Amino acid sequence: MRIAILEDDPNQLSHLVRTLEQLLTIGETNVTCITFSNGSTLQQALRRESYDLLVLDWNVPGLAGVELLQWLRKWQTDKVPVLMLSSRASEHDVVQALTLGADDYIVKPFRPLELRARVQRLMARRVPVAASDGERFGRWEFERVSQSVLIHPAPGDDDAAPQRHALTDREFKLALTLFQHMGDVVSRAHLLESAGYSTEELPSRTLDSHIYRLRSKLGLDAESGLSLRTVYGRGYRLEATQQPLQADA
């Protein structure tokens, strides 16, 4: 999970990062917090980077959190969840933030367990269907134990058998991240982090090789109904080419 935090108070920022990393790092879920103390700096980052969640304070230098939120919802197509975390507690302020597109609002000081519950709820909205062993997105079913993807037959092709494709650990993590962000641009740094590469490595050609193999193994082309496209200067987008992808119950 990649979280961008906008907070200009060093003590509160340290407490927030520590809380999120400790409470949300569970099992296969690892949390990386990228911090910003200036709203304009985060705005620039959002033009090229992608995140699973934004946690925004209201009163910060540069661009206020609520102004950044308004820009994000108006000009950015990616629907990243936004949690406002602010000392501003009036009903008017809460309603304004929610009206502008915040997904949730917590008044400082936050309660750690409540914060975890609210973040987990926001993340659950983003992932279509979760099972004990994996996740399913339409015909593509991810099986964590075997690190493979089972591609079920297309509707109307009842005689065909499901196809199982074994992936490497990094390929599996990359593919799952792309499916979890269906329709959104996922930045190169985001993908590399999700695959387990350190921020110092950032092997651009290695990522391109992974993407090439995923396209081939999982049939991510227009004929399958899904297309994995390069977005110049940003990263990759997995998108439906025929009809909205529906997660099977």
Short mmCIF file of N, CA and C in Angstrom, two decimals, residues 56-218:
data_model
loop_
_atom_site.label_atom_id
_atom_site.label_comp_id
_atom_site.label_asym_id
_atom_site.label_seq_id
_atom_site.Cartn_x
_atom_site.Cartn_y
_atom_site.Cartn_z
N LEU A 56 -4.72 13.98 3.80
CA LEU A 56 -4.47 15.41 3.63
C LEU A 56 -4.84 16.20 4.88
N ASP A 57 -3.90 17.01 5.35
CA ASP A 57 -4.22 18.02 6.35
C ASP A 57 -4.79 19.23 5.61
N TRP A 58 -5.54 20.06 6.31
CA TRP A 58 -6.17 21.22 5.67
C TRP A 58 -5.21 22.40 5.59
N ASN A 59 -4.69 22.81 6.74
CA ASN A 59 -3.86 24.02 6.81
C ASN A 59 -2.38 23.67 6.66
N VAL A 60 -1.89 23.80 5.43
CA VAL A 60 -0.49 23.52 5.13
C VAL A 60 0.02 24.61 4.19
N PRO A 61 1.34 24.80 4.12
CA PRO A 61 1.90 25.81 3.21
C PRO A 61 1.66 25.45 1.74
N GLY A 62 1.77 26.45 0.89
CA GLY A 62 1.70 26.23 -0.54
C GLY A 62 0.28 26.17 -1.06
N LEU A 63 -0.33 25.03 -0.93
CA LEU A 63 -1.69 24.79 -1.39
C LEU A 63 -2.43 24.04 -0.29
N ALA A 64 -3.48 24.63 0.22
CA ALA A 64 -4.23 24.01 1.32
C ALA A 64 -4.75 22.64 0.90
N GLY A 65 -4.90 21.75 1.88
CA GLY A 65 -5.34 20.40 1.58
C GLY A 65 -6.66 20.36 0.84
N VAL A 66 -7.61 21.22 1.22
CA VAL A 66 -8.91 21.21 0.56
C VAL A 66 -8.82 21.77 -0.86
N GLU A 67 -7.89 22.70 -1.10
CA GLU A 67 -7.68 23.21 -2.46
C GLU A 67 -7.04 22.15 -3.34
N LEU A 68 -6.12 21.39 -2.77
CA LEU A 68 -5.51 20.28 -3.50
C LEU A 68 -6.58 19.24 -3.84
N LEU A 69 -7.46 18.96 -2.89
CA LEU A 69 -8.54 18.01 -3.12
C LEU A 69 -9.43 18.47 -4.26
N GLN A 70 -9.78 19.76 -4.27
CA GLN A 70 -10.64 20.30 -5.33
C GLN A 70 -9.97 20.16 -6.69
N TRP A 71 -8.67 20.48 -6.77
CA TRP A 71 -7.93 20.32 -8.02
C TRP A 71 -7.90 18.86 -8.46
N LEU A 72 -7.64 17.98 -7.51
CA LEU A 72 -7.53 16.55 -7.81
C LEU A 72 -8.81 16.01 -8.43
N ARG A 73 -9.94 16.32 -7.83
CA ARG A 73 -11.21 15.78 -8.31
C ARG A 73 -11.65 16.43 -9.62
N LYS A 74 -11.18 17.64 -9.89
CA LYS A 74 -11.59 18.32 -11.12
C LYS A 74 -10.73 17.95 -12.31
N TRP A 75 -9.43 17.80 -12.09
CA TRP A 75 -8.50 17.67 -13.20
C TRP A 75 -7.84 16.31 -13.34
N GLN A 76 -7.89 15.47 -12.31
CA GLN A 76 -7.26 14.16 -12.38
C GLN A 76 -8.33 13.08 -12.56
N THR A 77 -8.11 12.17 -13.49
CA THR A 77 -9.09 11.12 -13.74
C THR A 77 -8.97 9.97 -12.75
N ASP A 78 -7.80 9.78 -12.16
CA ASP A 78 -7.61 8.67 -11.22
C ASP A 78 -8.40 8.95 -9.93
N LYS A 79 -9.20 8.00 -9.51
CA LYS A 79 -10.07 8.19 -8.35
C LYS A 79 -9.42 7.63 -7.08
N VAL A 80 -8.25 8.16 -6.75
CA VAL A 80 -7.56 7.71 -5.54
C VAL A 80 -8.37 8.13 -4.31
N PRO A 81 -8.55 7.24 -3.32
CA PRO A 81 -9.26 7.61 -2.10
C PRO A 81 -8.53 8.72 -1.34
N VAL A 82 -9.31 9.64 -0.78
CA VAL A 82 -8.75 10.76 -0.03
C VAL A 82 -9.35 10.79 1.37
N LEU A 83 -8.49 10.78 2.37
CA LEU A 83 -8.90 10.92 3.76
C LEU A 83 -8.40 12.26 4.27
N MET A 84 -9.32 13.15 4.66
CA MET A 84 -8.94 14.41 5.27
C MET A 84 -8.70 14.18 6.76
N LEU A 85 -7.55 14.65 7.24
CA LEU A 85 -7.19 14.51 8.65
C LEU A 85 -6.80 15.90 9.14
N SER A 86 -7.72 16.57 9.86
CA SER A 86 -7.53 17.97 10.16
C SER A 86 -8.04 18.32 11.55
N SER A 87 -7.49 19.41 12.11
CA SER A 87 -7.98 19.91 13.40
C SER A 87 -9.24 20.74 13.23
N ARG A 88 -9.59 21.04 12.00
CA ARG A 88 -10.80 21.81 11.74
C ARG A 88 -12.00 20.88 11.92
N ALA A 89 -12.84 21.22 12.91
CA ALA A 89 -13.87 20.28 13.34
C ALA A 89 -15.29 20.78 13.14
N SER A 90 -15.47 21.96 12.54
CA SER A 90 -16.83 22.47 12.38
C SER A 90 -17.59 21.65 11.34
N GLU A 91 -18.89 21.62 11.48
CA GLU A 91 -19.73 20.89 10.52
C GLU A 91 -19.54 21.45 9.11
N HIS A 92 -19.41 22.76 9.01
CA HIS A 92 -19.23 23.39 7.70
C HIS A 92 -17.97 22.87 7.02
N ASP A 93 -16.86 22.77 7.77
CA ASP A 93 -15.61 22.31 7.19
C ASP A 93 -15.71 20.85 6.73
N VAL A 94 -16.31 20.02 7.55
CA VAL A 94 -16.46 18.61 7.19
C VAL A 94 -17.31 18.46 5.94
N VAL A 95 -18.41 19.17 5.88
CA VAL A 95 -19.30 19.10 4.72
C VAL A 95 -18.60 19.62 3.47
N GLN A 96 -17.84 20.69 3.62
CA GLN A 96 -17.13 21.24 2.46
C GLN A 96 -16.15 20.22 1.88
N ALA A 97 -15.38 19.58 2.75
CA ALA A 97 -14.40 18.61 2.27
C ALA A 97 -15.08 17.42 1.61
N LEU A 98 -16.14 16.91 2.20
CA LEU A 98 -16.85 15.77 1.63
C LEU A 98 -17.51 16.15 0.31
N THR A 99 -18.03 17.36 0.23
CA THR A 99 -18.66 17.82 -1.01
C THR A 99 -17.65 17.94 -2.14
N LEU A 100 -16.43 18.34 -1.80
CA LEU A 100 -15.39 18.50 -2.82
C LEU A 100 -14.78 17.17 -3.24
N GLY A 101 -15.13 16.09 -2.56
CA GLY A 101 -14.67 14.78 -3.02
C GLY A 101 -13.88 13.96 -2.04
N ALA A 102 -13.75 14.41 -0.78
CA ALA A 102 -13.08 13.57 0.21
C ALA A 102 -13.92 12.34 0.48
N ASP A 103 -13.27 11.20 0.67
CA ASP A 103 -13.97 9.96 0.94
C ASP A 103 -14.26 9.77 2.41
N ASP A 104 -13.49 10.45 3.26
CA ASP A 104 -13.71 10.35 4.71
C ASP A 104 -13.04 11.55 5.37
N TYR A 105 -13.40 11.78 6.63
CA TYR A 105 -12.88 12.94 7.36
C TYR A 105 -12.69 12.54 8.81
N ILE A 106 -11.48 12.78 9.33
CA ILE A 106 -11.18 12.51 10.73
C ILE A 106 -10.65 13.80 11.36
N VAL A 107 -11.17 14.10 12.53
CA VAL A 107 -10.73 15.29 13.26
C VAL A 107 -9.57 14.91 14.18
N LYS A 108 -8.50 15.71 14.17
CA LYS A 108 -7.37 15.49 15.07
C LYS A 108 -7.77 15.85 16.51
N PRO A 109 -7.16 15.20 17.48
CA PRO A 109 -6.20 14.09 17.35
C PRO A 109 -6.91 12.79 17.00
N PHE A 110 -6.29 12.03 16.11
CA PHE A 110 -6.93 10.79 15.65
C PHE A 110 -6.71 9.67 16.65
N ARG A 111 -7.63 8.71 16.61
CA ARG A 111 -7.51 7.50 17.42
C ARG A 111 -6.97 6.39 16.52
N PRO A 112 -5.84 5.79 16.85
CA PRO A 112 -5.17 4.85 15.94
C PRO A 112 -6.06 3.74 15.40
N LEU A 113 -6.82 3.07 16.26
CA LEU A 113 -7.63 1.95 15.78
C LEU A 113 -8.75 2.42 14.87
N GLU A 114 -9.30 3.58 15.17
CA GLU A 114 -10.33 4.14 14.28
C GLU A 114 -9.72 4.49 12.93
N LEU A 115 -8.52 5.08 12.95
CA LEU A 115 -7.84 5.41 11.69
C LEU A 115 -7.62 4.16 10.85
N ARG A 116 -7.15 3.09 11.47
CA ARG A 116 -6.95 1.84 10.73
C ARG A 116 -8.24 1.34 10.12
N ALA A 117 -9.32 1.36 10.88
CA ALA A 117 -10.60 0.86 10.40
C ALA A 117 -11.09 1.67 9.21
N ARG A 118 -10.93 2.97 9.29
CA ARG A 118 -11.40 3.82 8.20
C ARG A 118 -10.56 3.64 6.94
N VAL A 119 -9.24 3.51 7.10
CA VAL A 119 -8.38 3.27 5.95
C VAL A 119 -8.69 1.92 5.31
N GLN A 120 -8.87 0.90 6.12
CA GLN A 120 -9.20 -0.42 5.59
C GLN A 120 -10.52 -0.40 4.84
N ARG A 121 -11.48 0.37 5.32
CA ARG A 121 -12.77 0.47 4.62
C ARG A 121 -12.60 1.14 3.26
N LEU A 122 -11.77 2.18 3.20
CA LEU A 122 -11.53 2.86 1.93
C LEU A 122 -10.81 1.93 0.95
N MET A 123 -9.86 1.14 1.46
CA MET A 123 -9.14 0.23 0.59
C MET A 123 -10.03 -0.90 0.09
N ALA A 124 -10.97 -1.34 0.92
CA ALA A 124 -11.87 -2.42 0.53
C ALA A 124 -12.76 -1.99 -0.63
N ARG A 125 -13.08 -0.71 -0.70
CA ARG A 125 -13.90 -0.21 -1.81
C ARG A 125 -13.16 -0.32 -3.13
N ARG A 126 -11.84 -0.18 -3.07
CA ARG A 126 -11.04 -0.15 -4.30
C ARG A 126 -10.88 -1.52 -4.93
N VAL A 127 -10.83 -2.55 -4.11
CA VAL A 127 -10.61 -3.91 -4.60
C VAL A 127 -11.95 -4.58 -4.81
N PRO A 128 -12.28 -5.03 -6.03
CA PRO A 128 -13.60 -5.57 -6.32
C PRO A 128 -14.04 -6.74 -5.45
N VAL A 129 -13.30 -7.84 -5.46
CA VAL A 129 -13.70 -9.03 -4.73
C VAL A 129 -12.49 -9.66 -4.08
N ALA A 130 -12.58 -9.99 -2.81
CA ALA A 130 -11.48 -10.64 -2.11
C ALA A 130 -11.92 -12.01 -1.61
N ALA A 131 -11.04 -12.97 -1.73
CA ALA A 131 -11.31 -14.32 -1.23
C ALA A 131 -10.19 -14.69 -0.28
N SER A 132 -10.33 -15.85 0.36
CA SER A 132 -9.34 -16.24 1.36
C SER A 132 -7.98 -16.50 0.73
N ASP A 133 -7.98 -16.98 -0.53
CA ASP A 133 -6.73 -17.32 -1.18
C ASP A 133 -6.31 -16.29 -2.22
N GLY A 134 -7.17 -15.36 -2.56
CA GLY A 134 -6.80 -14.41 -3.59
C GLY A 134 -7.92 -13.45 -3.91
N GLU A 135 -7.89 -12.92 -5.11
CA GLU A 135 -8.85 -11.93 -5.55
C GLU A 135 -9.24 -12.21 -6.98
N ARG A 136 -10.48 -11.84 -7.32
CA ARG A 136 -10.97 -12.09 -8.67
C ARG A 136 -11.48 -10.81 -9.30
N PHE A 137 -11.09 -10.60 -10.56
CA PHE A 137 -11.49 -9.44 -11.33
C PHE A 137 -12.06 -9.94 -12.65
N GLY A 138 -13.38 -10.04 -12.72
CA GLY A 138 -13.97 -10.59 -13.93
C GLY A 138 -13.50 -12.02 -14.17
N ARG A 139 -12.89 -12.27 -15.32
CA ARG A 139 -12.42 -13.62 -15.67
C ARG A 139 -11.04 -13.93 -15.09
N TRP A 140 -10.38 -12.92 -14.53
CA TRP A 140 -9.02 -13.11 -14.02
C TRP A 140 -9.05 -13.32 -12.52
N GLU A 141 -8.60 -14.50 -12.08
CA GLU A 141 -8.61 -14.85 -10.67
C GLU A 141 -7.19 -15.05 -10.17
N PHE A 142 -6.81 -14.29 -9.15
CA PHE A 142 -5.46 -14.35 -8.60
C PHE A 142 -5.44 -15.31 -7.41
N GLU A 143 -4.53 -16.29 -7.44
CA GLU A 143 -4.39 -17.26 -6.36
C GLU A 143 -3.04 -17.04 -5.69
N ARG A 144 -3.09 -16.52 -4.46
CA ARG A 144 -1.87 -16.13 -3.77
C ARG A 144 -0.97 -17.32 -3.43
N VAL A 145 -1.57 -18.42 -2.99
CA VAL A 145 -0.76 -19.55 -2.53
C VAL A 145 0.10 -20.09 -3.66
N SER A 146 -0.50 -20.27 -4.84
CA SER A 146 0.23 -20.82 -5.98
C SER A 146 0.91 -19.74 -6.82
N GLN A 147 0.65 -18.47 -6.50
CA GLN A 147 1.16 -17.34 -7.27
C GLN A 147 0.88 -17.53 -8.76
N SER A 148 -0.37 -17.78 -9.05
CA SER A 148 -0.79 -17.98 -10.42
C SER A 148 -2.08 -17.22 -10.68
N VAL A 149 -2.39 -17.04 -11.95
CA VAL A 149 -3.62 -16.38 -12.35
C VAL A 149 -4.43 -17.35 -13.19
N LEU A 150 -5.67 -17.56 -12.79
CA LEU A 150 -6.59 -18.45 -13.49
C LEU A 150 -7.49 -17.58 -14.36
N ILE A 151 -7.45 -17.78 -15.66
CA ILE A 151 -8.29 -17.02 -16.58
C ILE A 151 -9.48 -17.88 -16.98
N HIS A 152 -10.66 -17.48 -16.54
CA HIS A 152 -11.87 -18.23 -16.81
C HIS A 152 -12.37 -17.96 -18.22
N PRO A 153 -13.13 -18.89 -18.82
CA PRO A 153 -13.64 -18.70 -20.18
C PRO A 153 -14.53 -17.46 -20.28
N ALA A 154 -14.57 -16.89 -21.47
CA ALA A 154 -15.44 -15.75 -21.72
C ALA A 154 -16.90 -16.21 -21.69
N PRO A 155 -17.83 -15.34 -21.36
CA PRO A 155 -19.25 -15.71 -21.37
C PRO A 155 -19.67 -16.27 -22.72
N GLY A 156 -20.39 -17.36 -22.67
CA GLY A 156 -20.84 -18.02 -23.89
C GLY A 156 -19.91 -19.10 -24.39
N ASP A 157 -18.70 -19.16 -23.83
CA ASP A 157 -17.72 -20.17 -24.24
C ASP A 157 -17.66 -21.25 -23.16
N ASP A 158 -18.79 -21.91 -22.93
CA ASP A 158 -18.92 -22.83 -21.80
C ASP A 158 -18.07 -24.09 -21.93
N ASP A 159 -17.71 -24.47 -23.14
CA ASP A 159 -16.94 -25.69 -23.33
C ASP A 159 -15.45 -25.51 -23.07
N ALA A 160 -14.99 -24.29 -22.99
CA ALA A 160 -13.57 -24.04 -22.79
C ALA A 160 -13.21 -24.23 -21.32
N ALA A 161 -11.98 -24.63 -21.09
CA ALA A 161 -11.49 -24.84 -19.73
C ALA A 161 -10.72 -23.60 -19.27
N PRO A 162 -10.72 -23.32 -17.98
CA PRO A 162 -9.92 -22.20 -17.47
C PRO A 162 -8.44 -22.42 -17.76
N GLN A 163 -7.73 -21.35 -17.95
CA GLN A 163 -6.29 -21.42 -18.22
C GLN A 163 -5.53 -20.89 -17.01
N ARG A 164 -4.57 -21.67 -16.53
CA ARG A 164 -3.78 -21.26 -15.39
C ARG A 164 -2.40 -20.81 -15.85
N HIS A 165 -1.96 -19.64 -15.35
CA HIS A 165 -0.66 -19.10 -15.73
C HIS A 165 0.16 -18.84 -14.47
N ALA A 166 1.26 -19.55 -14.35
CA ALA A 166 2.14 -19.36 -13.21
C ALA A 166 2.99 -18.10 -13.41
N LEU A 167 3.12 -17.32 -12.35
CA LEU A 167 3.91 -16.09 -12.41
C LEU A 167 5.02 -16.14 -11.38
N THR A 168 6.06 -15.37 -11.61
CA THR A 168 7.07 -15.20 -10.59
C THR A 168 6.49 -14.32 -9.47
N ASP A 169 7.19 -14.26 -8.36
CA ASP A 169 6.71 -13.46 -7.24
C ASP A 169 6.51 -12.00 -7.64
N ARG A 170 7.48 -11.44 -8.34
CA ARG A 170 7.37 -10.03 -8.74
C ARG A 170 6.33 -9.82 -9.82
N GLU A 171 6.21 -10.75 -10.75
CA GLU A 171 5.16 -10.64 -11.76
C GLU A 171 3.79 -10.67 -11.12
N PHE A 172 3.61 -11.54 -10.15
CA PHE A 172 2.31 -11.66 -9.47
C PHE A 172 1.96 -10.35 -8.77
N LYS A 173 2.92 -9.76 -8.06
CA LYS A 173 2.67 -8.52 -7.33
C LYS A 173 2.37 -7.37 -8.30
N LEU A 174 3.11 -7.32 -9.40
CA LEU A 174 2.87 -6.28 -10.40
C LEU A 174 1.48 -6.41 -11.00
N ALA A 175 1.13 -7.63 -11.40
CA ALA A 175 -0.18 -7.84 -12.03
C ALA A 175 -1.31 -7.51 -11.07
N LEU A 176 -1.19 -7.94 -9.82
CA LEU A 176 -2.24 -7.67 -8.84
C LEU A 176 -2.40 -6.17 -8.61
N THR A 177 -1.28 -5.45 -8.55
CA THR A 177 -1.36 -4.00 -8.38
C THR A 177 -2.09 -3.34 -9.55
N LEU A 178 -1.79 -3.77 -10.75
CA LEU A 178 -2.45 -3.20 -11.93
C LEU A 178 -3.95 -3.50 -11.93
N PHE A 179 -4.33 -4.71 -11.56
CA PHE A 179 -5.76 -5.06 -11.52
C PHE A 179 -6.48 -4.31 -10.40
N GLN A 180 -5.81 -4.12 -9.28
CA GLN A 180 -6.42 -3.40 -8.17
C GLN A 180 -6.64 -1.92 -8.50
N HIS A 181 -5.88 -1.41 -9.47
CA HIS A 181 -6.01 -0.01 -9.90
C HIS A 181 -6.60 0.06 -11.31
N MET A 182 -7.50 -0.84 -11.61
CA MET A 182 -8.09 -0.90 -12.93
C MET A 182 -8.61 0.47 -13.38
N GLY A 183 -8.18 0.90 -14.56
CA GLY A 183 -8.63 2.16 -15.12
C GLY A 183 -7.80 3.36 -14.73
N ASP A 184 -6.94 3.21 -13.72
CA ASP A 184 -6.09 4.31 -13.27
C ASP A 184 -4.67 4.14 -13.77
N VAL A 185 -3.96 5.24 -13.89
CA VAL A 185 -2.53 5.18 -14.22
C VAL A 185 -1.76 4.81 -12.96
N VAL A 186 -0.90 3.81 -13.07
CA VAL A 186 -0.03 3.42 -11.95
C VAL A 186 1.39 3.80 -12.33
N SER A 187 2.01 4.63 -11.52
CA SER A 187 3.33 5.15 -11.87
C SER A 187 4.38 4.04 -11.82
N ARG A 188 5.49 4.30 -12.48
CA ARG A 188 6.57 3.32 -12.52
C ARG A 188 7.12 3.06 -11.12
N ALA A 189 7.31 4.14 -10.34
CA ALA A 189 7.83 3.96 -8.98
C ALA A 189 6.87 3.14 -8.14
N HIS A 190 5.57 3.37 -8.30
CA HIS A 190 4.55 2.61 -7.57
C HIS A 190 4.65 1.13 -7.91
N LEU A 191 4.77 0.82 -9.18
CA LEU A 191 4.86 -0.57 -9.61
C LEU A 191 6.15 -1.23 -9.12
N LEU A 192 7.24 -0.52 -9.20
CA LEU A 192 8.51 -1.08 -8.75
C LEU A 192 8.48 -1.36 -7.25
N GLU A 193 7.90 -0.45 -6.49
CA GLU A 193 7.78 -0.68 -5.05
C GLU A 193 6.89 -1.87 -4.75
N SER A 194 5.79 -1.99 -5.48
CA SER A 194 4.87 -3.10 -5.25
C SER A 194 5.52 -4.44 -5.58
N ALA A 195 6.47 -4.44 -6.51
CA ALA A 195 7.16 -5.67 -6.90
C ALA A 195 8.31 -6.03 -5.96
N GLY A 196 8.62 -5.13 -5.01
CA GLY A 196 9.65 -5.44 -4.04
C GLY A 196 11.01 -4.87 -4.35
N TYR A 197 11.10 -4.00 -5.36
CA TYR A 197 12.37 -3.34 -5.64
C TYR A 197 12.56 -2.17 -4.68
N SER A 198 13.79 -1.92 -4.28
CA SER A 198 14.05 -0.78 -3.42
C SER A 198 14.02 0.49 -4.25
N THR A 199 13.80 1.61 -3.58
CA THR A 199 13.72 2.88 -4.29
C THR A 199 15.06 3.26 -4.91
N GLU A 200 16.14 2.67 -4.42
CA GLU A 200 17.45 2.99 -4.97
C GLU A 200 17.68 2.29 -6.32
N GLU A 201 16.98 1.16 -6.52
CA GLU A 201 17.22 0.40 -7.74
C GLU A 201 16.53 1.05 -8.94
N LEU A 202 15.21 1.13 -8.88
CA LEU A 202 14.40 1.67 -9.95
C LEU A 202 14.89 1.23 -11.33
N PRO A 203 14.94 -0.09 -11.59
CA PRO A 203 15.46 -0.58 -12.87
C PRO A 203 14.40 -0.45 -13.97
N SER A 204 14.46 0.62 -14.71
CA SER A 204 13.43 0.93 -15.69
C SER A 204 13.25 -0.19 -16.72
N ARG A 205 14.34 -0.69 -17.26
CA ARG A 205 14.22 -1.72 -18.29
C ARG A 205 13.69 -3.02 -17.71
N THR A 206 14.02 -3.28 -16.44
CA THR A 206 13.51 -4.49 -15.79
C THR A 206 11.98 -4.42 -15.70
N LEU A 207 11.44 -3.27 -15.33
CA LEU A 207 9.99 -3.11 -15.27
C LEU A 207 9.37 -3.32 -16.63
N ASP A 208 9.96 -2.75 -17.67
CA ASP A 208 9.43 -2.92 -19.02
C ASP A 208 9.41 -4.40 -19.42
N SER A 209 10.43 -5.13 -19.01
CA SER A 209 10.47 -6.57 -19.31
C SER A 209 9.36 -7.31 -18.59
N HIS A 210 9.12 -6.97 -17.31
CA HIS A 210 8.03 -7.57 -16.56
C HIS A 210 6.69 -7.30 -17.26
N ILE A 211 6.47 -6.06 -17.67
CA ILE A 211 5.21 -5.68 -18.30
C ILE A 211 5.02 -6.45 -19.60
N TYR A 212 6.08 -6.59 -20.37
CA TYR A 212 6.01 -7.33 -21.64
C TYR A 212 5.58 -8.78 -21.39
N ARG A 213 6.16 -9.40 -20.37
CA ARG A 213 5.80 -10.80 -20.08
C ARG A 213 4.38 -10.91 -19.57
N LEU A 214 3.93 -9.95 -18.77
CA LEU A 214 2.55 -9.99 -18.27
C LEU A 214 1.55 -9.86 -19.40
N ARG A 215 1.82 -8.98 -20.34
CA ARG A 215 0.92 -8.84 -21.49
C ARG A 215 0.77 -10.18 -22.20
N SER A 216 1.88 -10.88 -22.35
CA SER A 216 1.86 -12.15 -23.07
C SER A 216 1.20 -13.26 -22.26
N LYS A 217 1.59 -13.41 -21.00
CA LYS A 217 1.09 -14.50 -20.17
C LYS A 217 -0.41 -14.36 -19.88
N LEU A 218 -0.86 -13.15 -19.62
CA LEU A 218 -2.25 -12.94 -19.20
C LEU A 218 -3.15 -12.47 -20.33
#
